mmCIF file with all atom_site columns, C-alpha atoms in Angstrom:
data_model
loop_
_atom_site.group_PDB
_atom_site.id
_atom_site.type_symbol
_atom_site.label_atom_id
_atom_site.label_alt_id
_atom_site.label_comp_id
_atom_site.label_asym_id
_atom_site.label_entity_id
_atom_site.label_seq_id
_atom_site.pdbx_PDB_ins_code
_atom_site.Cartn_x
_atom_site.Cartn_y
_atom_site.Cartn_z
_atom_site.occupancy
_atom_site.B_iso_or_equiv
_atom_site.pdbx_formal_charge
_atom_site.auth_seq_id
_atom_site.auth_comp_id
_atom_site.auth_asym_id
_atom_site.auth_atom_id
_atom_site.pdbx_PDB_model_num
ATOM 1   C CA . MET A 1 1   ? 5.456   -3.740  -20.085 1.00 71.00 ? 55  MET A CA 1
ATOM 2   C CA . THR A 1 2   ? 6.121   -7.039  -18.347 1.00 83.00 ? 56  THR A CA 1
ATOM 3   C CA . ASP A 1 3   ? 4.444   -10.311 -19.231 1.00 89.00 ? 57  ASP A CA 1
ATOM 4   C CA . ALA A 1 4   ? 2.611   -10.224 -15.906 1.00 87.00 ? 58  ALA A CA 1
ATOM 5   C CA . GLN A 1 5   ? 1.279   -6.749  -16.598 1.00 87.00 ? 59  GLN A CA 1
ATOM 6   C CA . LYS A 1 6   ? 0.134   -7.847  -20.068 1.00 92.00 ? 60  LYS A CA 1
ATOM 7   C CA . GLU A 1 7   ? -1.771  -10.720 -18.490 1.00 93.00 ? 61  GLU A CA 1
ATOM 8   C CA . PHE A 1 8   ? -3.451  -8.415  -15.974 1.00 94.00 ? 62  PHE A CA 1
ATOM 9   C CA . GLU A 1 9   ? -4.322  -6.000  -18.814 1.00 93.00 ? 63  GLU A CA 1
ATOM 10  C CA . GLN A 1 10  ? -5.939  -8.921  -20.662 1.00 94.00 ? 64  GLN A CA 1
ATOM 11  C CA . GLU A 1 11  ? -7.889  -9.760  -17.499 1.00 92.00 ? 65  GLU A CA 1
ATOM 12  C CA . LEU A 1 12  ? -9.192  -6.180  -17.409 1.00 91.00 ? 66  LEU A CA 1
ATOM 13  C CA . GLN A 1 13  ? -10.279 -6.422  -21.043 1.00 93.00 ? 67  GLN A CA 1
ATOM 14  C CA . ILE A 1 14  ? -12.235 -9.564  -20.232 1.00 95.00 ? 68  ILE A CA 1
ATOM 15  C CA . ASP A 1 15  ? -13.557 -8.179  -16.929 1.00 94.00 ? 69  ASP A CA 1
ATOM 16  C CA . PRO A 1 16  ? -13.226 -4.381  -16.586 1.00 92.00 ? 70  PRO A CA 1
ATOM 17  C CA . GLY A 1 17  ? -14.424 -4.663  -12.980 1.00 91.00 ? 71  GLY A CA 1
ATOM 18  C CA . ASN A 1 18  ? -11.539 -6.914  -11.917 1.00 92.00 ? 72  ASN A CA 1
ATOM 19  C CA . GLY A 1 19  ? -10.204 -4.927  -8.981  1.00 92.00 ? 73  GLY A CA 1
ATOM 20  C CA . ASN A 1 20  ? -7.441  -7.416  -8.264  1.00 93.00 ? 74  ASN A CA 1
ATOM 21  C CA . ALA A 1 21  ? -6.006  -7.044  -11.777 1.00 94.00 ? 75  ALA A CA 1
ATOM 22  C CA . ALA A 1 22  ? -6.205  -3.236  -11.533 1.00 96.00 ? 76  ALA A CA 1
ATOM 23  C CA . TYR A 1 23  ? -4.457  -3.385  -8.162  1.00 96.00 ? 77  TYR A CA 1
ATOM 24  C CA . GLU A 1 24  ? -1.646  -5.622  -9.457  1.00 95.00 ? 78  GLU A CA 1
ATOM 25  C CA . ILE A 1 25  ? -1.006  -3.329  -12.436 1.00 96.00 ? 79  ILE A CA 1
ATOM 26  C CA . ALA A 1 26  ? -1.041  -0.318  -10.112 1.00 96.00 ? 80  ALA A CA 1
ATOM 27  C CA . GLU A 1 27  ? 1.515   -1.913  -7.811  1.00 96.00 ? 81  GLU A CA 1
ATOM 28  C CA . MET A 1 28  ? 3.794   -2.791  -10.737 1.00 95.00 ? 82  MET A CA 1
ATOM 29  C CA . ARG A 1 29  ? 3.562   0.799   -12.004 1.00 96.00 ? 83  ARG A CA 1
ATOM 30  C CA . ARG A 1 30  ? 4.222   2.186   -8.491  1.00 96.00 ? 84  ARG A CA 1
ATOM 31  C CA . GLN A 1 31  ? 7.325   0.053   -8.118  1.00 94.00 ? 85  GLN A CA 1
ATOM 32  C CA . ALA A 1 32  ? 8.495   1.211   -11.562 1.00 95.00 ? 86  ALA A CA 1
ATOM 33  C CA . GLY A 1 33  ? 8.072   4.845   -10.526 1.00 95.00 ? 87  GLY A CA 1
ATOM 34  C CA . ASP A 1 34  ? 5.214   5.496   -12.978 1.00 97.00 ? 88  ASP A CA 1
ATOM 35  C CA . TYR A 1 35  ? 3.070   7.265   -10.398 1.00 97.00 ? 89  TYR A CA 1
ATOM 36  C CA . ALA A 1 36  ? 0.464   8.660   -12.803 1.00 97.00 ? 90  ALA A CA 1
ATOM 37  C CA . GLN A 1 37  ? -0.394  5.193   -14.096 1.00 96.00 ? 91  GLN A CA 1
ATOM 38  C CA . ALA A 1 38  ? -0.196  3.704   -10.611 1.00 97.00 ? 92  ALA A CA 1
ATOM 39  C CA . ASP A 1 39  ? -2.604  6.339   -9.287  1.00 97.00 ? 93  ASP A CA 1
ATOM 40  C CA . GLU A 1 40  ? -5.025  5.640   -12.141 1.00 97.00 ? 94  GLU A CA 1
ATOM 41  C CA . TYR A 1 41  ? -5.059  1.885   -11.545 1.00 96.00 ? 95  TYR A CA 1
ATOM 42  C CA . PHE A 1 42  ? -5.228  2.134   -7.738  1.00 97.00 ? 96  PHE A CA 1
ATOM 43  C CA . GLN A 1 43  ? -8.199  4.494   -8.140  1.00 97.00 ? 97  GLN A CA 1
ATOM 44  C CA . ARG A 1 44  ? -9.771  2.024   -10.544 1.00 95.00 ? 98  ARG A CA 1
ATOM 45  C CA . ALA A 1 45  ? -9.336  -0.826  -8.058  1.00 96.00 ? 99  ALA A CA 1
ATOM 46  C CA . LEU A 1 46  ? -10.797 1.278   -5.244  1.00 97.00 ? 100 LEU A CA 1
ATOM 47  C CA . SER A 1 47  ? -13.766 2.346   -7.369  1.00 95.00 ? 101 SER A CA 1
ATOM 48  C CA . GLN A 1 48  ? -14.639 -1.333  -7.757  1.00 92.00 ? 102 GLN A CA 1
ATOM 49  C CA . TYR A 1 49  ? -13.640 -2.406  -4.242  1.00 94.00 ? 103 TYR A CA 1
ATOM 50  C CA . PRO A 1 50  ? -13.513 0.528   -1.790  1.00 96.00 ? 104 PRO A CA 1
ATOM 51  C CA . ASP A 1 51  ? -12.561 -1.889  1.014   1.00 96.00 ? 105 ASP A CA 1
ATOM 52  C CA . LEU A 1 52  ? -9.452  -3.211  -0.772  1.00 96.00 ? 106 LEU A CA 1
ATOM 53  C CA . GLU A 1 53  ? -7.088  -2.299  2.046   1.00 96.00 ? 107 GLU A CA 1
ATOM 54  C CA . GLU A 1 54  ? -3.866  -2.959  0.113   1.00 96.00 ? 108 GLU A CA 1
ATOM 55  C CA . ALA A 1 55  ? -5.014  -0.554  -2.622  1.00 97.00 ? 109 ALA A CA 1
ATOM 56  C CA . HIS A 1 56  ? -5.395  2.228   -0.039  1.00 98.00 ? 110 HIS A CA 1
ATOM 57  C CA . VAL A 1 57  ? -1.861  1.515   1.207   1.00 97.00 ? 111 VAL A CA 1
ATOM 58  C CA . GLY A 1 58  ? -0.470  1.372   -2.332  1.00 97.00 ? 112 GLY A CA 1
ATOM 59  C CA . LEU A 1 59  ? -2.195  4.588   -3.356  1.00 98.00 ? 113 LEU A CA 1
ATOM 60  C CA . ALA A 1 60  ? -0.818  6.244   -0.217  1.00 98.00 ? 114 ALA A CA 1
ATOM 61  C CA . GLY A 1 61  ? 2.668   5.221   -1.355  1.00 97.00 ? 115 GLY A CA 1
ATOM 62  C CA . VAL A 1 62  ? 2.043   6.967   -4.670  1.00 98.00 ? 116 VAL A CA 1
ATOM 63  C CA . LEU A 1 63  ? 0.685   10.057  -2.937  1.00 98.00 ? 117 LEU A CA 1
ATOM 64  C CA . MET A 1 64  ? 3.726   10.182  -0.669  1.00 96.00 ? 118 MET A CA 1
ATOM 65  C CA . ALA A 1 65  ? 6.015   10.019  -3.713  1.00 96.00 ? 119 ALA A CA 1
ATOM 66  C CA . GLU A 1 66  ? 4.020   12.895  -5.212  1.00 96.00 ? 120 GLU A CA 1
ATOM 67  C CA . ASP A 1 67  ? 4.471   14.930  -1.992  1.00 96.00 ? 121 ASP A CA 1
ATOM 68  C CA . LYS A 1 68  ? 0.792   14.728  -1.004  1.00 97.00 ? 122 LYS A CA 1
ATOM 69  C CA . PRO A 1 69  ? 1.069   13.552  2.620   1.00 97.00 ? 123 PRO A CA 1
ATOM 70  C CA . GLN A 1 70  ? -2.400  14.767  3.664   1.00 98.00 ? 124 GLN A CA 1
ATOM 71  C CA . SER A 1 71  ? -4.131  12.663  1.003   1.00 98.00 ? 125 SER A CA 1
ATOM 72  C CA . ALA A 1 72  ? -1.795  9.762   1.761   1.00 98.00 ? 126 ALA A CA 1
ATOM 73  C CA . ALA A 1 73  ? -2.666  9.942   5.472   1.00 98.00 ? 127 ALA A CA 1
ATOM 74  C CA . GLU A 1 74  ? -6.381  9.812   4.636   1.00 98.00 ? 128 GLU A CA 1
ATOM 75  C CA . HIS A 1 75  ? -5.925  6.613   2.617   1.00 98.00 ? 129 HIS A CA 1
ATOM 76  C CA . LEU A 1 76  ? -3.720  5.106   5.317   1.00 98.00 ? 130 LEU A CA 1
ATOM 77  C CA . ARG A 1 77  ? -6.332  5.801   7.992   1.00 98.00 ? 131 ARG A CA 1
ATOM 78  C CA . ALA A 1 78  ? -8.932  4.157   5.743   1.00 98.00 ? 132 ALA A CA 1
ATOM 79  C CA . ALA A 1 79  ? -6.630  1.156   5.332   1.00 98.00 ? 133 ALA A CA 1
ATOM 80  C CA . LEU A 1 80  ? -6.057  0.890   9.079   1.00 98.00 ? 134 LEU A CA 1
ATOM 81  C CA . ALA A 1 81  ? -9.795  1.075   9.721   1.00 98.00 ? 135 ALA A CA 1
ATOM 82  C CA . LEU A 1 82  ? -10.077 -1.994  7.481   1.00 97.00 ? 136 LEU A CA 1
ATOM 83  C CA . ARG A 1 83  ? -7.052  -3.825  8.915   1.00 96.00 ? 137 ARG A CA 1
ATOM 84  C CA . ALA A 1 84  ? -5.407  -2.374  12.002  1.00 96.00 ? 138 ALA A CA 1
ATOM 85  C CA . ASP A 1 85  ? -2.497  -4.834  11.947  1.00 95.00 ? 139 ASP A CA 1
ATOM 86  C CA . ASP A 1 86  ? -0.941  -3.675  8.652   1.00 95.00 ? 140 ASP A CA 1
ATOM 87  C CA . GLU A 1 87  ? 2.622   -2.747  9.551   1.00 94.00 ? 141 GLU A CA 1
ATOM 88  C CA . VAL A 1 88  ? 3.276   -1.089  6.164   1.00 95.00 ? 142 VAL A CA 1
ATOM 89  C CA . ALA A 1 89  ? 0.245   1.177   6.634   1.00 97.00 ? 143 ALA A CA 1
ATOM 90  C CA . TRP A 1 90  ? 1.504   2.217   10.085  1.00 97.00 ? 144 TRP A CA 1
ATOM 91  C CA . TYR A 1 91  ? 5.004   2.833   8.695   1.00 96.00 ? 145 TYR A CA 1
ATOM 92  C CA . ARG A 1 92  ? 3.733   4.980   5.827   1.00 97.00 ? 146 ARG A CA 1
ATOM 93  C CA . LEU A 1 93  ? 1.385   6.810   8.206   1.00 97.00 ? 147 LEU A CA 1
ATOM 94  C CA . ALA A 1 94  ? 4.396   7.678   10.381  1.00 97.00 ? 148 ALA A CA 1
ATOM 95  C CA . GLN A 1 95  ? 6.071   9.143   7.283   1.00 96.00 ? 149 GLN A CA 1
ATOM 96  C CA . ALA A 1 96  ? 2.988   11.159  6.350   1.00 97.00 ? 150 ALA A CA 1
ATOM 97  C CA . GLU A 1 97  ? 2.536   12.482  9.879   1.00 97.00 ? 151 GLU A CA 1
ATOM 98  C CA . ARG A 1 98  ? 6.191   13.560  9.990   1.00 97.00 ? 152 ARG A CA 1
ATOM 99  C CA . LEU A 1 99  ? 5.820   15.450  6.715   1.00 96.00 ? 153 LEU A CA 1
ATOM 100 C CA . LEU A 1 100 ? 2.670   17.102  8.058   1.00 97.00 ? 154 LEU A CA 1
ATOM 101 C CA . GLY A 1 101 ? 4.534   18.167  11.200  1.00 97.00 ? 155 GLY A CA 1
ATOM 102 C CA . HIS A 1 102 ? 2.362   15.997  13.463  1.00 97.00 ? 156 HIS A CA 1
ATOM 103 C CA . MET A 1 103 ? 5.142   14.657  15.669  1.00 97.00 ? 157 MET A CA 1
ATOM 104 C CA . SER A 1 104 ? 2.907   13.110  18.348  1.00 97.00 ? 158 SER A CA 1
ATOM 105 C CA . GLU A 1 105 ? 0.899   11.230  15.696  1.00 97.00 ? 159 GLU A CA 1
ATOM 106 C CA . GLN A 1 106 ? 4.140   10.174  13.997  1.00 97.00 ? 160 GLN A CA 1
ATOM 107 C CA . LYS A 1 107 ? 5.415   8.753   17.282  1.00 98.00 ? 161 LYS A CA 1
ATOM 108 C CA . ASP A 1 108 ? 2.156   6.849   17.869  1.00 97.00 ? 162 ASP A CA 1
ATOM 109 C CA . ALA A 1 109 ? 2.249   5.404   14.343  1.00 97.00 ? 163 ALA A CA 1
ATOM 110 C CA . LEU A 1 110 ? 5.887   4.344   14.813  1.00 96.00 ? 164 LEU A CA 1
ATOM 111 C CA . VAL A 1 111 ? 5.024   2.597   18.093  1.00 96.00 ? 165 VAL A CA 1
ATOM 112 C CA . HIS A 1 112 ? 2.273   0.616   16.312  1.00 95.00 ? 166 HIS A CA 1
ATOM 113 C CA . PHE A 1 113 ? 4.614   -0.180  13.420  1.00 95.00 ? 167 PHE A CA 1
ATOM 114 C CA . GLN A 1 114 ? 7.454   -1.325  15.676  1.00 94.00 ? 168 GLN A CA 1
ATOM 115 C CA . SER A 1 115 ? 5.163   -3.566  17.704  1.00 94.00 ? 169 SER A CA 1
ATOM 116 C CA . LEU A 1 116 ? 3.699   -5.208  14.592  1.00 93.00 ? 170 LEU A CA 1
ATOM 117 C CA . HIS A 1 117 ? 7.093   -5.442  12.909  1.00 89.00 ? 171 HIS A CA 1
ATOM 118 C CA . GLN A 1 118 ? 8.629   -7.151  15.942  1.00 91.00 ? 172 GLN A CA 1
ATOM 119 C CA . ALA A 1 119 ? 5.750   -9.636  16.059  1.00 90.00 ? 173 ALA A CA 1
ATOM 120 C CA . ALA A 1 120 ? 6.192   -10.356 12.332  1.00 85.00 ? 174 ALA A CA 1
ATOM 121 C CA . LEU A 1 121 ? 9.936   -10.935 12.807  1.00 88.00 ? 175 LEU A CA 1
ATOM 122 C CA . GLU A 1 122 ? 9.222   -13.350 15.640  1.00 88.00 ? 176 GLU A CA 1
ATOM 123 C CA . GLN A 1 123 ? 6.686   -15.238 13.512  1.00 84.00 ? 177 GLN A CA 1
ATOM 124 C CA . ARG A 1 124 ? 9.168   -15.525 10.642  1.00 83.00 ? 178 ARG A CA 1
ATOM 125 C CA . ALA A 1 125 ? 11.853  -16.761 13.055  1.00 86.00 ? 179 ALA A CA 1
ATOM 126 C CA . LYS A 1 126 ? 9.477   -19.532 14.128  1.00 84.00 ? 180 LYS A CA 1
ATOM 127 C CA . GLY A 1 127 ? 8.886   -20.397 10.477  1.00 77.00 ? 181 GLY A CA 1
ATOM 128 C CA . SER A 1 128 ? 5.281   -19.252 10.604  1.00 58.00 ? 182 SER A CA 1
ATOM 129 C CA . THR A 1 129 ? 3.892   -17.389 7.622   1.00 55.00 ? 183 THR A CA 1
ATOM 130 C CA . SER A 1 130 ? 0.439   -16.360 6.575   1.00 54.00 ? 184 SER A CA 1
ATOM 131 C CA . ILE A 1 131 ? -0.951  -15.007 3.356   1.00 50.00 ? 185 ILE A CA 1
ATOM 132 C CA . GLN A 1 132 ? -3.789  -12.519 3.570   1.00 54.00 ? 186 GLN A CA 1
ATOM 133 C CA . GLY A 1 133 ? -6.035  -11.814 0.642   1.00 59.00 ? 187 GLY A CA 1
ATOM 134 C CA . GLU A 1 134 ? -5.554  -12.457 -3.026  1.00 71.00 ? 188 GLU A CA 1
ATOM 135 C CA . VAL A 1 135 ? -3.346  -9.519  -3.999  1.00 78.00 ? 189 VAL A CA 1
ATOM 136 C CA . THR A 1 136 ? 0.340   -8.747  -3.631  1.00 80.00 ? 190 THR A CA 1
ATOM 137 C CA . LYS A 1 137 ? 1.020   -7.463  -0.129  1.00 82.00 ? 191 LYS A CA 1
ATOM 138 C CA . GLN A 1 138 ? 2.475   -3.970  0.193   1.00 84.00 ? 192 GLN A CA 1
ATOM 139 C CA . GLN A 1 139 ? 6.037   -3.780  1.505   1.00 80.00 ? 193 GLN A CA 1
ATOM 140 C CA . ILE A 1 140 ? 8.188   -1.100  3.019   1.00 80.00 ? 194 ILE A CA 1
ATOM 141 C CA . ASP A 1 141 ? 10.310  0.415   0.295   1.00 75.00 ? 195 ASP A CA 1
ATOM 142 C CA . PRO A 1 142 ? 14.038  0.228   1.136   1.00 65.00 ? 196 PRO A CA 1
ATOM 143 C CA . LEU A 1 143 ? 14.722  3.975   0.993   1.00 59.00 ? 197 LEU A CA 1
ATOM 144 C CA . GLN A 1 144 ? 11.697  5.150   2.993   1.00 59.00 ? 198 GLN A CA 1
ATOM 145 C CA . GLN A 1 145 ? 12.367  6.883   6.310   1.00 57.00 ? 199 GLN A CA 1
ATOM 146 C CA . PRO A 1 146 ? 9.596   7.460   8.861   1.00 61.00 ? 200 PRO A CA 1
#
């Protein structure tokens, strides 16, 4: 367990309803490949804050790793209903749709992703950055293929 995770665990002991701390632990566990723990903490964050868009995207990443694309797609659609400009959500939705055999939906999701991704690259090239929310932003994992 990392020092950061220990600190977030302490936050949860002080305030069991701290959705941000639950989310951060979940994301650390997801990145470490501990999907059972990640699922538990993402669910905990969403039980406290059902509109925590990043938690829906993170949980979808876990569900994809567990070969549950239908459930992942549901969480990704919920995330996109909350924030339609999340390029990671569109990317993961393209993956889920491909696994479900929904090629038209996959193509649509990829078009949205590519448009948002291009805009983000252009913003970064101009030196413009923005931080949304108070939690760690989801990122496209290097080995994921849509």
